[in-house]
């Protein structure tokens, strides 16, 4: 895989759930901590969840108790389980390395939550 590729976004009703996936190039994956970012309209991109190579997660306050980040090191995949979605979570979601982000971001995956 040459690029970061996010998928799984969709248009859902409030309270619904989604699971996002990210294909990470092996050279980028390595043993680094990975994270999920989101960017809402007219807002800057923010880190909402991160996970170490060994699977220790950390969440932003807005994601705590709602999102679950995980990774599959054998497949070089990153995931984000999103539950009890709210309209305010509408945004484009991206994955990337955390401590040393890859310079070329993926296209992201759109999550739209309607009330």
Coordinates of N, CA and C in Angstrom, one line a residue:
X1 N 0.8 -1.2 0.0 CA 0.0 0.0 0.0 C 0.9 1.2 0.0
X2 N 0.6 2.1 -1.0 CA 1.4 3.3 -1.1 C 0.9 4.5 -0.3
X3 N -0.4 4.5 -0.2 CA -1.1 5.6 0.5 C -1.9 5.2 1.7
X4 N -2.2 6.1 2.6 CA -3.1 5.9 3.7 C -4.5 5.9 3.0
X5 N -5.3 4.9 3.3 CA -6.6 4.8 2.7 C -7.7 4.5 3.8
X6 N -8.5 5.5 4.0 CA -9.6 5.4 5.0 C -10.9 5.0 4.4
X7 N -11.7 4.2 5.1 CA -13.0 3.8 4.6 C -13.9 3.5 5.7
X8 N -15.2 3.3 5.4 CA -16.2 3.0 6.4 C -17.1 4.1 6.7
X9 N -16.8 5.3 6.3 CA -17.7 6.4 6.6 C -19.0 6.3 5.9
X10 N -20.1 6.9 6.4 CA -21.4 6.8 5.8 C -22.3 7.9 6.4
X11 N -23.5 7.9 5.9 CA -24.5 8.8 6.5 C -25.4 8.0 7.4
X12 N -25.5 8.4 8.6 CA -26.2 7.6 9.6 C -27.1 8.5 10.5
X13 N -28.1 8.0 11.1 CA -28.9 8.7 12.1 C -28.3 8.8 13.4
X14 N -28.6 9.8 14.2 CA -28.1 10.0 15.5 C -28.3 8.7 16.3
X15 N -27.3 8.3 17.1 CA -27.4 7.1 17.9 C -26.9 5.9 17.2
X16 N -26.6 6.0 15.9 CA -26.1 4.9 15.1 C -24.6 4.7 15.4
X17 N -24.1 3.6 14.7 CA -22.7 3.2 14.9 C -22.0 3.0 13.5
X18 N -20.8 3.2 13.5 CA -19.9 3.0 12.3 C -18.6 2.4 12.8
X19 N -18.0 1.7 11.9 CA -16.6 1.2 12.1 C -15.7 1.7 11.0
X20 N -14.8 2.5 11.2 CA -13.9 3.0 10.2 C -12.6 2.1 10.1
X21 N -12.1 2.0 8.9 CA -10.9 1.2 8.7 C -9.8 2.1 8.0
X22 N -8.6 1.7 8.2 CA -7.5 2.5 7.6 C -6.4 1.5 7.2
X23 N -6.1 1.5 5.9 CA -5.0 0.7 5.4 C -3.7 1.5 5.5
X24 N -2.7 1.0 6.2 CA -1.5 1.8 6.5 C -0.3 1.2 5.7
X25 N 0.4 1.9 5.0 CA 1.6 1.4 4.3 C 2.6 0.8 5.3
X26 N 3.1 -0.4 5.0 CA 4.0 -1.1 6.0 C 5.1 -0.2 6.4
X27 N 5.8 0.5 5.5 CA 6.9 1.3 5.8 C 6.5 2.4 6.8
X28 N 5.3 2.9 6.7 CA 4.8 3.9 7.6 C 4.4 3.3 8.9
X29 N 3.8 2.2 8.9 CA 3.2 1.5 10.0 C 4.3 1.2 11.1
X30 N 5.3 0.5 10.7 CA 6.4 0.1 11.5 C 6.0 -0.2 12.9
X31 N 6.6 0.4 14.0 CA 6.2 0.2 15.3 C 5.7 1.4 16.0
X32 N 5.1 2.3 15.2 CA 4.7 3.7 15.7 C 3.3 3.7 16.2
X33 N 3.0 4.7 17.0 CA 1.7 4.9 17.5 C 0.9 5.5 16.3
X34 N -0.4 5.1 16.2 CA -1.2 5.5 15.2 C -2.4 6.2 15.8
X35 N -3.1 7.0 15.0 CA -4.3 7.8 15.5 C -5.3 8.1 14.5
X36 N -6.5 8.4 15.0 CA -7.6 8.9 14.2 C -7.8 10.4 14.4
X37 N -8.0 11.1 13.3 CA -8.2 12.5 13.4 C -9.5 12.8 12.7
X38 N -10.1 14.0 13.1 CA -11.3 14.4 12.4 C -11.3 15.9 12.1
X39 N -11.9 16.3 11.0 CA -12.0 17.7 10.6 C -13.4 18.0 10.2
X40 N -14.0 18.8 11.1 CA -15.4 19.3 10.8 C -15.3 20.5 9.9
X41 N -16.4 20.8 9.2 CA -16.4 22.0 8.4 C -15.9 23.3 9.1
X42 N -15.0 24.0 8.5 CA -14.5 25.3 9.0 C -13.7 25.1 10.3
X43 N -13.3 23.9 10.7 CA -12.6 23.7 11.9 C -11.3 23.0 11.5
X44 N -10.3 23.1 12.4 CA -9.0 22.4 12.2 C -9.1 21.0 12.5
X45 N -8.2 20.2 11.9 CA -8.2 18.8 12.2 C -7.7 18.5 13.6
X46 N -8.3 17.6 14.3 CA -8.0 17.3 15.6 C -7.8 15.8 15.8
X47 N -6.9 15.5 16.7 CA -6.7 14.1 17.1 C -7.7 13.6 18.1
X48 N -8.4 12.6 17.8 CA -9.4 12.1 18.7 C -9.1 10.8 19.4
X49 N -8.2 10.0 18.8 CA -7.9 8.7 19.4 C -6.5 8.3 18.9
X50 N -5.7 7.7 19.8 CA -4.4 7.2 19.4 C -4.2 5.8 20.1
X51 N -3.3 5.1 19.5 CA -3.0 3.7 20.0 C -1.6 3.4 19.7
X52 N -0.9 2.9 20.7 CA 0.5 2.5 20.6 C 0.6 1.2 19.8
X53 N 1.8 0.8 19.4 CA 2.0 -0.4 18.6 C 1.5 -1.6 19.4
X54 N 1.6 -1.6 20.7 CA 1.2 -2.7 21.5 C -0.2 -2.7 21.9
X55 N -1.0 -1.7 21.5 CA -2.4 -1.6 21.7 C -2.9 -0.8 22.8
X56 N -2.1 0.1 23.4 CA -2.6 0.9 24.5 C -3.2 2.2 23.9
X57 N -4.5 2.4 24.2 CA -5.3 3.5 23.6 C -5.3 4.7 24.5
X58 N -5.5 5.9 23.8 CA -5.7 7.1 24.5 C -6.7 7.9 23.7
X59 N -7.7 8.5 24.4 CA -8.8 9.2 23.7 C -8.9 10.7 24.1
X60 N -9.4 11.5 23.2 CA -9.8 12.8 23.5 C -11.0 12.8 24.4
X61 N -11.3 13.8 25.1 CA -12.5 13.9 26.0 C -13.8 13.6 25.2
X62 N -13.9 14.1 24.0 CA -15.1 13.9 23.2 C -15.3 12.5 22.8
X63 N -14.2 11.7 22.7 CA -14.3 10.4 22.2 C -14.4 9.3 23.3
X64 N -14.0 9.7 24.5 CA -14.0 8.8 25.7 C -15.4 8.2 25.9
X65 N -15.5 6.9 25.9 CA -16.7 6.3 26.2 C -17.6 6.0 25.0
X66 N -17.2 6.6 23.9 CA -18.0 6.4 22.6 C -17.2 5.7 21.5
X67 N -15.9 6.0 21.4 CA -15.1 5.5 20.4 C -14.1 4.4 20.9
X68 N -13.8 3.5 20.1 CA -12.8 2.5 20.5 C -11.8 2.3 19.3
X69 N -10.6 2.6 19.6 CA -9.5 2.5 18.6 C -8.8 1.1 18.7
X70 N -8.5 0.5 17.6 CA -7.8 -0.8 17.7 C -6.9 -0.9 16.4
X71 N -6.0 -1.8 16.5 CA -5.1 -2.0 15.3 C -4.8 -3.5 15.2
X72 N -4.5 -3.9 13.9 CA -4.1 -5.2 13.6 C -2.7 -5.1 13.0
X73 N -1.7 -5.4 13.7 CA -0.4 -5.3 13.2 C 0.0 -6.2 12.1
X74 N -0.6 -7.4 12.1 CA -0.3 -8.4 11.1 C -0.8 -7.9 9.7
X75 N -1.9 -7.2 9.7 CA -2.5 -6.6 8.5 C -2.2 -5.2 8.2
X76 N -1.5 -4.5 9.2 CA -1.2 -3.1 9.1 C -2.5 -2.3 8.9
X77 N -3.4 -2.6 9.8 CA -4.7 -1.9 9.7 C -5.0 -1.2 11.0
X78 N -5.7 -0.1 10.9 CA -6.2 0.7 12.0 C -7.7 0.8 11.9
X79 N -8.4 0.7 13.1 CA -9.8 0.8 13.1 C -10.3 1.8 14.2
X80 N -11.5 2.2 14.0 CA -12.2 3.1 14.9 C -13.7 2.7 15.0
X81 N -14.1 2.1 16.1 CA -15.5 1.8 16.3 C -16.1 3.0 16.9
X82 N -17.2 3.5 16.3 CA -17.9 4.7 16.7 C -19.3 4.4 17.1
X83 N -19.7 4.6 18.4 CA -21.0 4.3 18.8 C -21.7 5.5 19.3
X84 N -23.0 5.5 19.3 CA -23.9 6.6 19.8 C -23.5 7.9 19.2
X85 N -23.5 7.9 17.9 CA -23.1 9.0 17.1 C -24.0 10.2 17.3
X86 N -23.5 11.4 17.3 CA -24.3 12.6 17.3 C -24.0 13.5 16.1
X87 N -24.9 14.4 15.8 CA -24.7 15.3 14.6 C -23.4 16.0 14.7
X88 N -22.9 16.4 15.9 CA -21.7 17.2 16.0 C -20.5 16.4 15.6
X89 N -20.6 15.1 15.4 CA -19.5 14.2 15.0 C -19.4 14.2 13.5
X90 N -20.2 14.9 12.8 CA -20.1 15.0 11.4 C -18.8 15.6 11.0
X91 N -18.0 14.9 10.2 CA -16.7 15.4 9.8 C -16.0 14.4 8.9
X92 N -14.9 14.8 8.4 CA -14.1 13.9 7.6 C -13.1 13.3 8.6
X93 N -12.9 12.0 8.6 CA -12.0 11.3 9.5 C -10.8 10.7 8.7
X94 N -9.7 11.0 9.4 CA -8.4 10.6 8.8 C -7.6 9.7 9.8
X95 N -6.7 8.9 9.2 CA -5.8 8.1 10.0 C -4.4 8.6 9.7
X96 N -3.5 8.4 10.6 CA -2.1 8.8 10.4 C -1.2 8.4 11.6
X97 N 0.0 8.4 11.4 CA 1.0 8.2 12.5 C 0.9 9.4 13.4
X98 N 1.1 9.2 14.7 CA 0.8 10.3 15.7 C 2.1 11.1 15.9
X99 N 3.2 10.5 16.4 CA 4.4 11.2 16.8 C 5.1 11.8 15.6
X100 N 5.1 11.1 14.5 CA 5.7 11.6 13.3 C 4.7 11.3 12.1
X101 N 3.7 12.2 11.9 CA 2.7 12.0 10.9 C 3.3 11.9 9.5
X102 N 2.8 11.1 8.7 CA 3.1 11.0 7.3 C 2.7 12.2 6.6
X103 N 3.6 12.8 5.8 CA 3.4 14.1 5.2 C 2.2 14.1 4.2
X104 N 1.9 13.0 3.6 CA 0.8 12.9 2.7 C -0.4 12.2 3.3
X105 N -1.4 13.0 3.6 CA -2.6 12.5 4.2 C -3.5 11.8 3.2
X106 N -4.3 10.8 3.7 CA -5.2 10.2 2.8 C -6.4 11.1 2.5
X107 N -7.3 10.6 1.7 CA -8.5 11.4 1.3 C -9.5 11.5 2.5
X108 N -9.4 10.7 3.5 CA -10.3 10.7 4.6 C -11.6 10.0 4.2
X109 N -12.4 9.8 5.2 CA -13.7 9.2 5.0 C -14.8 10.0 5.7
X110 N -15.8 10.3 4.9 CA -16.9 11.2 5.4 C -17.9 10.5 6.3
X111 N -18.1 11.1 7.5 CA -19.1 10.6 8.4 C -20.1 11.7 8.6
X112 N -21.4 11.4 8.2 CA -22.5 12.4 8.4 C -23.5 11.8 9.3
X113 N -23.8 12.6 10.3 CA -24.8 12.1 11.3 C -26.0 13.1 11.3
X114 N -27.2 12.6 11.0 CA -28.4 13.4 11.0 C -29.2 13.2 12.2
X115 N -29.9 14.2 12.6 CA -30.7 14.1 13.8 C -32.1 13.6 13.5

